mmCIF file of C-alpha atoms in Angstrom:
data_model
loop_
_atom_site.group_PDB
_atom_site.id
_atom_site.type_symbol
_atom_site.label_atom_id
_atom_site.label_comp_id
_atom_site.label_asym_id
_atom_site.label_seq_id
_atom_site.Cartn_x
_atom_site.Cartn_y
_atom_site.Cartn_z
ATOM 1 C CA MET M 1 44.486 -10.615 -15.545
ATOM 2 C CA LYS M 2 41.862 -11.441 -12.830
ATOM 3 C CA ASN M 3 39.122 -14.431 -13.310
ATOM 4 C CA ILE M 4 36.178 -13.047 -14.924
ATOM 5 C CA ASN M 5 33.245 -14.405 -13.199
ATOM 6 C CA ASP M 6 29.640 -13.897 -13.250
ATOM 7 C CA GLU M 7 29.691 -11.151 -10.206
ATOM 8 C CA LEU M 8 32.091 -9.149 -12.425
ATOM 9 C CA LEU M 9 30.433 -9.332 -15.678
ATOM 10 C CA ASN M 10 27.266 -8.119 -13.633
ATOM 11 C CA LYS M 11 28.964 -5.447 -12.535
ATOM 12 C CA TYR M 12 30.295 -4.438 -15.791
ATOM 13 C CA LEU M 13 26.626 -4.479 -17.311
ATOM 14 C CA ASP M 14 25.700 -2.172 -14.810
ATOM 15 C CA GLU M 15 28.765 -0.012 -15.057
ATOM 16 C CA GLU M 16 29.741 -0.304 -11.514
ATOM 17 C CA LEU M 17 33.600 -0.954 -11.819
ATOM 18 C CA ASN M 18 36.227 1.675 -12.132
ATOM 19 C CA PRO M 19 37.241 2.812 -15.613
ATOM 20 C CA GLU M 20 40.499 0.054 -15.647
ATOM 21 C CA GLU M 21 38.521 -2.584 -14.447
ATOM 22 C CA MET M 22 35.972 -1.849 -17.155
ATOM 23 C CA ASP M 23 38.432 -1.753 -19.777
ATOM 24 C CA GLU M 24 40.048 -4.917 -18.358
ATOM 25 C CA VAL M 25 36.698 -6.886 -18.497
ATOM 26 C CA LYS M 26 35.976 -5.332 -21.877
ATOM 27 C CA ALA M 27 39.292 -6.665 -23.180
ATOM 28 C CA ALA M 28 38.702 -10.046 -21.797
ATOM 29 C CA ILE M 29 35.554 -10.296 -23.478
ATOM 30 C CA LYS M 30 36.927 -9.214 -26.909
ATOM 31 C CA ASN M 31 39.678 -12.103 -26.513
ATOM 32 C CA SER M 32 37.457 -14.962 -25.200
ATOM 33 C CA VAL M 33 34.811 -16.394 -27.333
ATOM 34 C CA GLU M 34 33.509 -18.216 -24.083
ATOM 35 C CA LEU M 35 33.102 -15.053 -22.053
ATOM 36 C CA LYS M 36 31.717 -13.327 -24.870
ATOM 37 C CA LYS M 37 28.700 -15.915 -25.272
ATOM 38 C CA LYS M 38 28.215 -15.593 -21.622
ATOM 39 C CA TYR M 39 28.286 -11.786 -21.785
ATOM 40 C CA GLU M 40 26.041 -11.770 -24.692
ATOM 41 C CA ALA M 41 23.653 -14.375 -22.925
ATOM 42 C CA LEU M 42 23.606 -11.705 -19.798
ATOM 43 C CA LEU M 43 22.889 -8.771 -22.037
ATOM 44 C CA THR M 44 19.967 -10.819 -23.597
ATOM 45 C CA ALA M 45 18.708 -11.565 -20.150
ATOM 46 C CA ASP M 46 18.942 -8.087 -19.379
ATOM 47 C CA ASN M 47 17.157 -6.890 -22.287
ATOM 48 C CA LEU M 48 14.544 -9.159 -22.101
ATOM 49 C CA LEU M 49 13.739 -7.918 -18.595
ATOM 50 C CA LYS M 50 13.659 -4.405 -19.524
ATOM 51 C CA SER M 51 10.905 -5.385 -21.928
ATOM 52 C CA ILE M 52 9.114 -7.520 -19.407
ATOM 53 C CA GLY M 53 6.349 -5.055 -19.255
ATOM 54 C CA THR M 54 3.757 -4.054 -16.548
ATOM 55 C CA ASP M 55 0.446 -5.953 -15.779
ATOM 56 C CA ILE M 56 -2.694 -3.844 -15.783
ATOM 57 C CA VAL M 57 -5.199 -3.591 -12.884
ATOM 58 C CA PRO M 58 -8.995 -3.600 -13.785
ATOM 59 C CA SER M 59 -9.962 -0.008 -15.174
ATOM 60 C CA ASP M 60 -12.351 0.811 -12.426
ATOM 61 C CA PHE M 61 -9.355 0.075 -9.733
ATOM 62 C CA SER M 62 -8.902 3.842 -9.032
ATOM 63 C CA LYS M 63 -12.706 4.581 -8.620
ATOM 64 C CA LYS M 64 -13.429 1.434 -6.328
ATOM 65 C CA ILE M 65 -10.723 2.615 -3.728
ATOM 66 C CA ILE M 66 -12.036 6.245 -4.054
ATOM 67 C CA ASN M 67 -15.318 5.124 -3.321
ATOM 68 C CA LYS M 68 -14.112 3.130 -0.302
ATOM 69 C CA ILE M 69 -12.565 6.075 1.135
ATOM 70 C CA ARG M 70 -15.751 8.348 0.430
ATOM 71 C CA ASN M 71 -17.937 5.685 2.133
ATOM 72 C CA LYS M 72 -15.397 5.368 5.041
ATOM 73 C CA LYS M 73 -15.624 9.101 5.924
ATOM 74 C CA LEU M 74 -19.305 8.924 5.269
ATOM 75 C CA LEU M 75 -19.647 6.144 7.858
ATOM 76 C CA ALA M 76 -17.298 8.188 10.368
ATOM 77 C CA GLN M 77 -19.440 11.327 10.010
ATOM 78 C CA GLN M 78 -22.932 9.392 10.276
ATOM 79 C CA GLN M 79 -21.668 7.440 13.452
ATOM 80 C CA LYS M 80 -20.823 10.945 14.863
ATOM 81 C CA TYR M 81 -24.006 12.283 14.176
ATOM 82 C CA PHE M 82 -25.717 9.496 15.424
ATOM 83 C CA LEU M 83 -24.050 9.400 18.765
ATOM 84 C CA PHE M 84 -24.389 13.212 18.861
ATOM 85 C CA THR M 85 -28.352 12.297 18.574
ATOM 86 C CA VAL M 86 -28.389 9.523 21.217
ATOM 87 C CA LEU M 87 -26.786 11.751 23.461
ATOM 88 C CA SER M 88 -28.608 14.923 23.252
ATOM 89 C CA PHE M 89 -31.905 12.639 23.546
ATOM 90 C CA PHE M 90 -30.719 11.478 26.888
ATOM 91 C CA GLY M 91 -29.594 15.155 27.861
ATOM 92 C CA LEU M 92 -32.798 16.479 27.111
ATOM 93 C CA LEU M 93 -34.409 13.423 28.838
ATOM 94 C CA VAL M 94 -32.515 14.263 32.209
ATOM 95 C CA LEU M 95 -33.219 17.964 31.731
ATOM 96 C CA GLY M 96 -36.845 17.389 31.475
ATOM 97 C CA ILE M 97 -37.197 15.281 34.388
ATOM 98 C CA THR M 98 -34.969 17.796 36.633
ATOM 99 C CA GLY M 99 -37.245 20.568 35.348
ATOM 100 C CA TYR M 100 -40.320 18.601 35.986
ATOM 101 C CA VAL M 101 -39.059 17.851 39.501
ATOM 102 C CA PHE M 102 -38.503 21.831 40.086
ATOM 103 C CA TYR M 103 -41.747 22.678 38.716
ATOM 104 C CA GLU M 104 -43.526 20.679 41.075
ATOM 105 C CA ILE M 105 -41.674 21.591 44.246
ATOM 106 C CA ILE M 106 -41.978 25.466 43.201
ATOM 107 C CA SER M 107 -45.776 25.122 42.432
ATOM 108 C CA SER M 108 -46.460 23.287 45.962
ATOM 109 C CA VAL M 109 -44.386 26.076 47.879
ATOM 110 C CA GLN M 110 -45.606 29.722 48.573
ATOM 111 C CA VAL M 111 -43.446 32.117 46.553
ATOM 112 C CA ASN M 112 -43.232 34.923 49.355
ATOM 113 C CA GLU M 113 -41.856 33.170 52.068
ATOM 114 C CA SER M 114 -38.142 34.471 52.267
ATOM 115 C CA SER M 115 -35.128 32.391 54.048
ATOM 116 C CA GLU M 116 -37.419 29.254 55.020
ATOM 117 C CA VAL M 117 -38.584 29.062 51.607
ATOM 118 C CA ILE M 118 -34.925 27.825 50.507
ATOM 119 C CA THR M 119 -34.695 25.347 53.790
ATOM 120 C CA THR M 120 -38.298 24.385 52.744
ATOM 121 C CA TYR M 121 -37.097 23.793 49.012
ATOM 122 C CA SER M 122 -34.190 21.978 50.121
ATOM 123 C CA LYS M 123 -36.057 19.545 52.372
ATOM 124 C CA THR M 124 -38.806 19.033 49.453
ATOM 125 C CA VAL M 125 -36.224 18.506 47.008
ATOM 126 C CA GLY M 126 -34.448 15.888 49.223
ATOM 127 C CA ASP M 127 -37.900 14.229 50.120
ATOM 128 C CA TYR M 128 -38.693 14.280 46.278
ATOM 129 C CA PHE M 129 -35.347 12.518 45.202
ATOM 130 C CA SER M 130 -35.826 10.254 48.345
ATOM 131 C CA SER M 131 -39.001 9.074 47.106
ATOM 132 C CA LEU M 132 -38.041 9.037 43.377
ATOM 133 C CA PHE M 133 -35.092 6.787 43.851
ATOM 134 C CA GLY M 134 -36.981 4.902 46.980
ATOM 135 C CA LYS M 135 -37.230 1.575 46.813
ATOM 136 C CA LYS M 136 -40.652 1.306 44.800
ATOM 137 C CA ASN M 137 -39.629 3.737 42.034
ATOM 138 C CA LEU M 138 -36.195 3.136 41.589
ATOM 139 C CA SER M 139 -36.924 -0.282 40.380
ATOM 140 C CA ILE M 140 -39.527 1.388 37.752
ATOM 141 C CA LEU M 141 -37.003 4.074 36.835
ATOM 142 C CA GLY M 142 -34.249 1.602 36.526
ATOM 143 C CA SER M 143 -36.512 -0.427 34.123
ATOM 144 C CA VAL M 144 -37.387 2.310 32.154
ATOM 145 C CA LEU M 145 -33.762 3.427 31.593
ATOM 146 C CA SER M 146 -32.779 -0.257 30.922
ATOM 147 C CA PHE M 147 -35.518 -0.518 28.151
ATOM 148 C CA ILE M 148 -34.383 2.964 26.681
ATOM 149 C CA MET M 149 -30.640 1.522 26.770
ATOM 150 C CA LEU M 150 -31.619 -2.055 25.218
ATOM 151 C CA ALA M 151 -33.729 -0.254 22.705
ATOM 152 C CA SER M 152 -30.682 2.313 21.770
ATOM 153 C CA GLY M 153 -28.478 -0.337 21.567
ATOM 154 C CA TYR M 154 -30.281 -2.524 19.172
ATOM 155 C CA PHE M 155 -30.895 0.476 17.065
ATOM 156 C CA LEU M 156 -27.250 1.183 17.453
ATOM 157 C CA TYR M 157 -26.216 -2.017 16.037
ATOM 158 C CA GLU M 158 -28.934 -2.489 13.558
ATOM 159 C CA TYR M 159 -27.589 0.930 11.942
ATOM 160 C CA GLN M 160 -23.643 -0.232 12.090
ATOM 161 C CA LYS M 161 -24.495 -3.197 10.535
ATOM 162 C CA HIS M 162 -26.394 -1.500 7.827
ATOM 163 C CA SER M 163 -23.525 1.158 7.444
ATOM 164 C CA LYS M 164 -20.940 -1.669 7.256
ATOM 165 C CA LYS M 165 -22.983 -3.358 4.427
ATOM 166 C CA ASN M 166 -22.867 0.181 2.576
ATOM 167 C CA PHE M 167 -19.355 0.412 3.253
ATOM 168 C CA SER M 168 -18.236 -3.018 1.870
ATOM 169 C CA HIS M 169 -20.423 -2.900 -1.386
ATOM 170 C CA MET R 1 -2.699 18.146 -12.953
ATOM 171 C CA LYS R 2 -0.972 14.747 -13.880
ATOM 172 C CA ASN R 3 2.287 16.772 -13.891
ATOM 173 C CA LEU R 4 2.190 17.289 -10.259
ATOM 174 C CA THR R 5 4.939 15.716 -8.200
ATOM 175 C CA ASP R 6 3.884 13.244 -5.472
ATOM 176 C CA VAL R 7 4.761 15.627 -2.724
ATOM 177 C CA GLU R 8 2.272 18.531 -4.383
ATOM 178 C CA ILE R 9 -0.393 15.440 -4.640
ATOM 179 C CA ILE R 10 0.461 14.663 -1.251
ATOM 180 C CA GLU R 11 -0.071 18.033 0.245
ATOM 181 C CA SER R 12 -3.432 18.640 -1.749
ATOM 182 C CA ILE R 13 -4.935 15.212 -0.140
ATOM 183 C CA LYS R 14 -3.802 16.409 3.004
ATOM 184 C CA LYS R 15 -5.959 19.501 2.684
ATOM 185 C CA GLY R 16 -9.180 17.669 1.842
ATOM 186 C CA ASN R 17 -8.918 16.896 -1.818
ATOM 187 C CA THR R 18 -9.541 13.286 -1.546
ATOM 188 C CA ALA R 19 -10.134 12.961 -5.308
ATOM 189 C CA ASP R 20 -6.391 13.553 -6.136
ATOM 190 C CA TYR R 21 -5.685 10.535 -4.398
ATOM 191 C CA SER R 22 -6.698 9.158 -8.022
ATOM 192 C CA ILE R 23 -3.692 10.429 -9.197
ATOM 193 C CA LEU R 24 -1.265 8.794 -7.145
ATOM 194 C CA ILE R 25 -3.190 5.391 -7.766
ATOM 195 C CA ASP R 26 -2.824 5.805 -11.264
ATOM 196 C CA ARG R 27 0.614 6.683 -11.214
ATOM 197 C CA TYR R 28 1.733 3.517 -9.010
ATOM 198 C CA LYS R 29 -1.033 0.811 -9.517
ATOM 199 C CA ASN R 30 0.323 -0.862 -12.554
ATOM 200 C CA LYS R 31 3.976 -1.385 -11.443
ATOM 201 C CA SER R 32 2.980 -2.478 -8.149
ATOM 202 C CA PHE R 33 0.422 -4.807 -9.359
ATOM 203 C CA SER R 34 3.049 -6.509 -11.436
ATOM 204 C CA MET R 35 5.295 -6.752 -8.170
ATOM 205 C CA LEU R 36 2.530 -8.239 -6.162
ATOM 206 C CA LYS R 37 1.229 -10.572 -8.938
ATOM 207 C CA ARG R 38 5.077 -12.025 -9.144
ATOM 208 C CA MET R 39 5.310 -12.190 -5.375
ATOM 209 C CA LEU R 40 2.054 -13.728 -4.733
ATOM 210 C CA LYS R 41 1.588 -15.583 -7.878
ATOM 211 C CA ASN R 42 -2.195 -14.983 -8.182
ATOM 212 C CA ASP R 43 -4.111 -12.141 -9.686
ATOM 213 C CA PHE R 44 -6.950 -12.014 -7.135
ATOM 214 C CA ASP R 45 -4.497 -12.142 -4.356
ATOM 215 C CA ALA R 46 -2.418 -9.251 -5.976
ATOM 216 C CA GLU R 47 -5.367 -7.174 -6.635
ATOM 217 C CA GLU R 48 -6.870 -7.811 -3.083
ATOM 218 C CA VAL R 49 -3.605 -6.951 -1.242
ATOM 219 C CA LEU R 50 -2.962 -3.741 -3.480
ATOM 220 C CA MET R 51 -6.405 -2.257 -2.684
ATOM 221 C CA ASP R 52 -5.562 -3.025 1.042
ATOM 222 C CA CYS R 53 -2.153 -1.071 0.314
ATOM 223 C CA PHE R 54 -3.683 2.128 -1.097
ATOM 224 C CA LEU R 55 -6.377 2.459 1.742
ATOM 225 C CA LYS R 56 -3.497 1.999 4.184
ATOM 226 C CA VAL R 57 -1.393 4.607 2.335
ATOM 227 C CA TYR R 58 -4.241 6.938 2.595
ATOM 228 C CA ASN R 59 -5.240 6.389 6.136
ATOM 229 C CA ASN R 60 -1.378 6.928 7.090
ATOM 230 C CA LEU R 61 -0.491 9.507 4.671
ATOM 231 C CA SER R 62 -0.406 12.045 7.821
ATOM 232 C CA SER R 63 2.565 9.821 8.980
ATOM 233 C CA PHE R 64 4.505 10.400 5.846
ATOM 234 C CA LYS R 65 7.497 12.560 6.563
ATOM 235 C CA TYR R 66 9.157 13.430 3.540
ATOM 236 C CA GLU R 67 12.317 11.940 4.851
ATOM 237 C CA SER R 68 12.356 9.352 1.800
ATOM 238 C CA LYS R 69 10.817 9.508 -1.471
ATOM 239 C CA PHE R 70 6.878 8.590 -1.637
ATOM 240 C CA GLY R 71 7.698 5.731 -3.855
ATOM 241 C CA THR R 72 10.015 4.200 -1.495
ATOM 242 C CA TRP R 73 7.627 4.551 1.347
ATOM 243 C CA PHE R 74 4.789 3.182 -0.837
ATOM 244 C CA TYR R 75 6.783 0.142 -2.167
ATOM 245 C CA ARG R 76 7.669 -0.760 1.657
ATOM 246 C CA ILE R 77 3.964 -0.880 2.532
ATOM 247 C CA VAL R 78 3.129 -2.789 -0.613
ATOM 248 C CA TYR R 79 6.226 -5.509 0.142
ATOM 249 C CA ASN R 80 5.572 -5.731 3.818
ATOM 250 C CA THR R 81 1.746 -6.485 3.341
ATOM 251 C CA ALA R 82 2.358 -9.063 0.528
ATOM 252 C CA LEU R 83 4.874 -10.616 3.051
ATOM 253 C CA THR R 84 2.197 -10.691 5.648
ATOM 254 C CA LYS R 85 -0.353 -12.096 2.935
ATOM 255 C CA LEU R 86 2.218 -14.726 2.229
ATOM 256 C CA SER R 87 2.528 -15.465 5.682
ATOM 257 C CA SER R 88 -1.031 -15.641 6.438
ATOM 258 C CA VAL R 89 -1.433 -18.199 3.450
ATOM 259 C CA LYS R 90 1.299 -20.402 5.006
ATOM 260 C CA ARG R 91 3.213 -20.123 2.069
ATOM 261 C CA LYS R 92 7.125 -20.223 2.467
ATOM 262 C CA ILE R 93 8.806 -16.824 2.943
ATOM 263 C CA GLU R 94 12.505 -16.744 2.379
ATOM 264 C CA ASN R 95 14.592 -14.742 4.977
ATOM 265 C CA GLU R 96 17.409 -12.528 4.588
ATOM 266 C CA MET R 97 18.817 -14.520 1.495
ATOM 267 C CA SER R 98 16.897 -16.337 -0.729
ATOM 268 C CA SER R 99 18.061 -19.880 -1.261
ATOM 269 C CA VAL R 100 20.451 -20.968 -4.294
ATOM 270 C CA ASP R 101 18.566 -24.200 -4.404
ATOM 271 C CA ASP R 102 15.278 -22.510 -5.150
ATOM 272 C CA LEU R 103 16.844 -20.857 -8.247
ATOM 273 C CA LEU R 104 18.593 -24.189 -9.215
ATOM 274 C CA HIS R 105 15.323 -26.065 -9.384
ATOM 275 C CA LEU R 106 13.998 -23.460 -11.327
ATOM 276 C CA LYS R 107 16.643 -23.845 -13.832
ATOM 277 C CA SER R 108 16.308 -27.638 -13.905
ATOM 278 C CA ASP R 109 12.574 -27.115 -14.822
ATOM 279 C CA TYR R 110 13.133 -26.096 -18.253
ATOM 280 C CA ASN R 111 14.186 -29.043 -20.127
ATOM 281 C CA ALA R 112 15.914 -29.468 -23.637
ATOM 282 C CA ASP R 113 12.295 -30.022 -25.263
ATOM 283 C CA VAL R 114 11.055 -26.536 -23.635
ATOM 284 C CA LEU R 115 14.079 -24.630 -24.561
ATOM 285 C CA VAL R 116 14.155 -25.739 -27.884
ATOM 286 C CA ASN R 117 10.536 -25.281 -29.006
ATOM 287 C CA GLU R 118 9.647 -21.942 -26.994
ATOM 288 C CA ASP R 119 10.361 -18.510 -27.757
ATOM 289 C CA ILE R 120 12.958 -17.350 -25.390
ATOM 290 C CA SER R 121 10.826 -13.967 -24.412
ATOM 291 C CA GLU R 122 7.942 -16.514 -22.969
ATOM 292 C CA ILE R 123 10.407 -18.630 -21.065
ATOM 293 C CA ILE R 124 11.969 -15.582 -19.452
ATOM 294 C CA LYS R 125 8.523 -14.200 -18.565
ATOM 295 C CA LYS R 126 7.793 -17.629 -17.123
ATOM 296 C CA VAL R 127 10.834 -18.052 -15.191
ATOM 297 C CA VAL R 128 10.346 -14.531 -13.517
ATOM 298 C CA ASN R 129 6.850 -15.462 -12.515
ATOM 299 C CA GLN R 130 8.392 -18.165 -10.723
ATOM 300 C CA LEU R 131 11.062 -16.542 -8.691
ATOM 301 C CA PRO R 132 10.879 -16.324 -5.152
ATOM 302 C CA PRO R 133 9.218 -13.454 -3.384
ATOM 303 C CA LYS R 134 12.401 -11.166 -2.604
ATOM 304 C CA ASN R 135 13.942 -12.108 -5.814
ATOM 305 C CA ALA R 136 10.380 -11.121 -8.038
ATOM 306 C CA ALA R 137 10.236 -7.811 -6.127
ATOM 307 C CA ILE R 138 13.867 -6.849 -6.750
ATOM 308 C CA ILE R 139 13.628 -7.563 -10.457
ATOM 309 C CA THR R 140 10.260 -5.568 -10.622
ATOM 310 C CA MET R 141 11.328 -2.442 -8.939
ATOM 311 C CA PHE R 142 14.915 -2.551 -10.640
ATOM 312 C CA TYR R 143 13.417 -3.283 -14.257
ATOM 313 C CA LEU R 144 9.851 -1.795 -13.996
ATOM 314 C CA GLU R 145 10.186 1.070 -11.641
ATOM 315 C CA GLU R 146 13.875 1.815 -12.594
ATOM 316 C CA MET R 147 14.672 2.067 -8.581
ATOM 317 C CA SER R 148 18.351 1.882 -7.819
ATOM 318 C CA THR R 149 19.956 -0.676 -5.512
ATOM 319 C CA GLU R 150 20.183 1.832 -2.607
ATOM 320 C CA GLU R 151 16.180 2.574 -3.099
ATOM 321 C CA ILE R 152 15.730 -1.069 -3.038
ATOM 322 C CA SER R 153 17.679 -1.664 -0.076
ATOM 323 C CA GLN R 154 15.551 1.194 1.819
ATOM 324 C CA VAL R 155 12.344 -0.614 0.659
ATOM 325 C CA LEU R 156 13.194 -4.388 1.537
ATOM 326 C CA GLU R 157 15.411 -2.935 4.616
ATOM 327 C CA ILE R 158 18.390 -5.341 3.734
ATOM 328 C CA SER R 159 21.796 -3.699 2.450
ATOM 329 C CA VAL R 160 22.625 -2.764 -0.779
ATOM 330 C CA ALA R 161 25.110 -5.635 -1.389
ATOM 331 C CA ASN R 162 22.405 -8.190 -0.352
ATOM 332 C CA VAL R 163 20.207 -6.425 -3.003
ATOM 333 C CA LYS R 164 23.047 -6.699 -5.663
ATOM 334 C CA VAL R 165 23.371 -10.489 -4.687
ATOM 335 C CA ILE R 166 20.077 -11.211 -5.192
ATOM 336 C CA LEU R 167 19.588 -9.272 -8.707
ATOM 337 C CA TYR R 168 22.919 -10.754 -9.984
ATOM 338 C CA ARG R 169 21.733 -14.385 -8.911
ATOM 339 C CA SER R 170 18.227 -13.817 -10.603
ATOM 340 C CA ARG R 171 20.022 -12.271 -13.606
ATOM 341 C CA ASN R 172 22.527 -15.176 -13.866
ATOM 342 C CA LEU R 173 19.783 -18.049 -13.522
ATOM 343 C CA LEU R 174 18.098 -16.372 -16.896
ATOM 344 C CA LYS R 175 21.664 -15.786 -18.648
ATOM 345 C CA ASP R 176 22.279 -19.677 -17.881
ATOM 346 C CA ILE R 177 18.791 -20.602 -19.380
ATOM 347 C CA ILE R 178 19.647 -18.361 -22.666
ATOM 348 C CA GLU R 179 23.072 -19.776 -22.869
ATOM 349 C CA LYS R 180 21.693 -23.528 -22.584
ATOM 350 C CA LYS R 181 19.050 -22.822 -25.193
ATOM 351 C CA ASN R 182 21.511 -21.002 -27.427
ATOM 352 C CA LEU R 183 23.703 -24.357 -26.890
ATOM 353 C CA LEU R 184 20.960 -26.799 -27.808
ATOM 354 C CA GLN R 185 20.195 -24.426 -31.002
ATOM 355 C CA GLY R 186 23.820 -25.039 -32.018
ATOM 356 C CA ILE R 187 23.496 -28.567 -31.695
ATOM 357 C CA ILE R 188 20.435 -28.839 -33.552
#
C-alpha cells in the first residue's frame, strides 16, 4: 500500500482519485486509527469552511453604484452640451463679424456696377481686413478675444469643479 | 427579472437599461465583499475597492466578449484590483506561490490556551481571516462561490496544480489546528 499523505487525503476528500485509489485510501482510513483521526480533522475543516458564511455589504450599496453611474452619464452629457454652447457662441460671433463686414462693404458700393464691382468688392474687402487686422486694431481684437477666452475658461473650470463635486456626492 | 442569466442582464445593460446593473451587483456583491475583506483585512478598504470594481466592470462591459463566464471575468477584476490596492499601501504580496512559513506562523499563533477555551468554528474563522491574500481568495472562491479549481486558475491566472497546492495547504493548516485541539481536549 502506498503512503497516504495529506495531499492524497485532500484528493480523496475532493473525489479526485481514480476508483482503485479511492478504495485504497478508504481501506487505509478504516484500518488506521491515526489516519482516521487525520481524515476526520480534514473533513471537519472542510465542513467548517463550507459553513463560513458571507459578509454583507451595506444595504444601500447597489443604489450608491447606480447613482454614481447615472451622475457620471449626466456629467458627460452636460459637458457635451456646454462645449456645444461655447462653440456655437464663437461660431455665431465669427458669423456676426463676417456678416457685419460684408454689410459695410455692400452698403458702401453702388449696386449697378458690373464686373468692376467684383474687383472693387475684393479690393474693399482686402482693404477692410488689412485695416481690421492692422497694427492698431489687431491688438484690440486680440485683447477682446483673449478676454472672451479667459472668461469662458474660468466659467468652464468653475462648471467642471461644481459637476465633479456633485458627482462625488 | 431576478431569474435572468448574467448574459441576459449584460445584454439588457448594453441596450441602455442601467437599472438592470443592480441585479448583477446584488448577485455578486456579498461574496466578492467577503473575498476582498479577507484579502485586504479591512472592511472599509474592501467596500471601497468593491465599489471601484463594479464601476470598472460597468465601464468595460462592452469589452466583455463572453469567452469566459461573467463570474470568472468579474472575479479577475476584483482580484487584480485588490492586489493593486495591496501594493499601493505597500503591503506584502506573495508571488506565484504563497510561502509555507506564512502558514506555519499562523499555526503557531494558536496556543493551547486559545485552542482549549475557544470554539473551533470561531478559531477557523479567525485563521481564514488571517490567511495570505492568495490563499484567502482561493478559499472564498472555492467554498463561497463554489467555483471549480479550473475556474479559479483562470481568475488568478495560475495553473490548476498551483490552485490545488494552495487550497490543500490552507485546508491542511486548519486540519492541523483541529487535530491539535482534539489532542489537547483528549489530554484534558
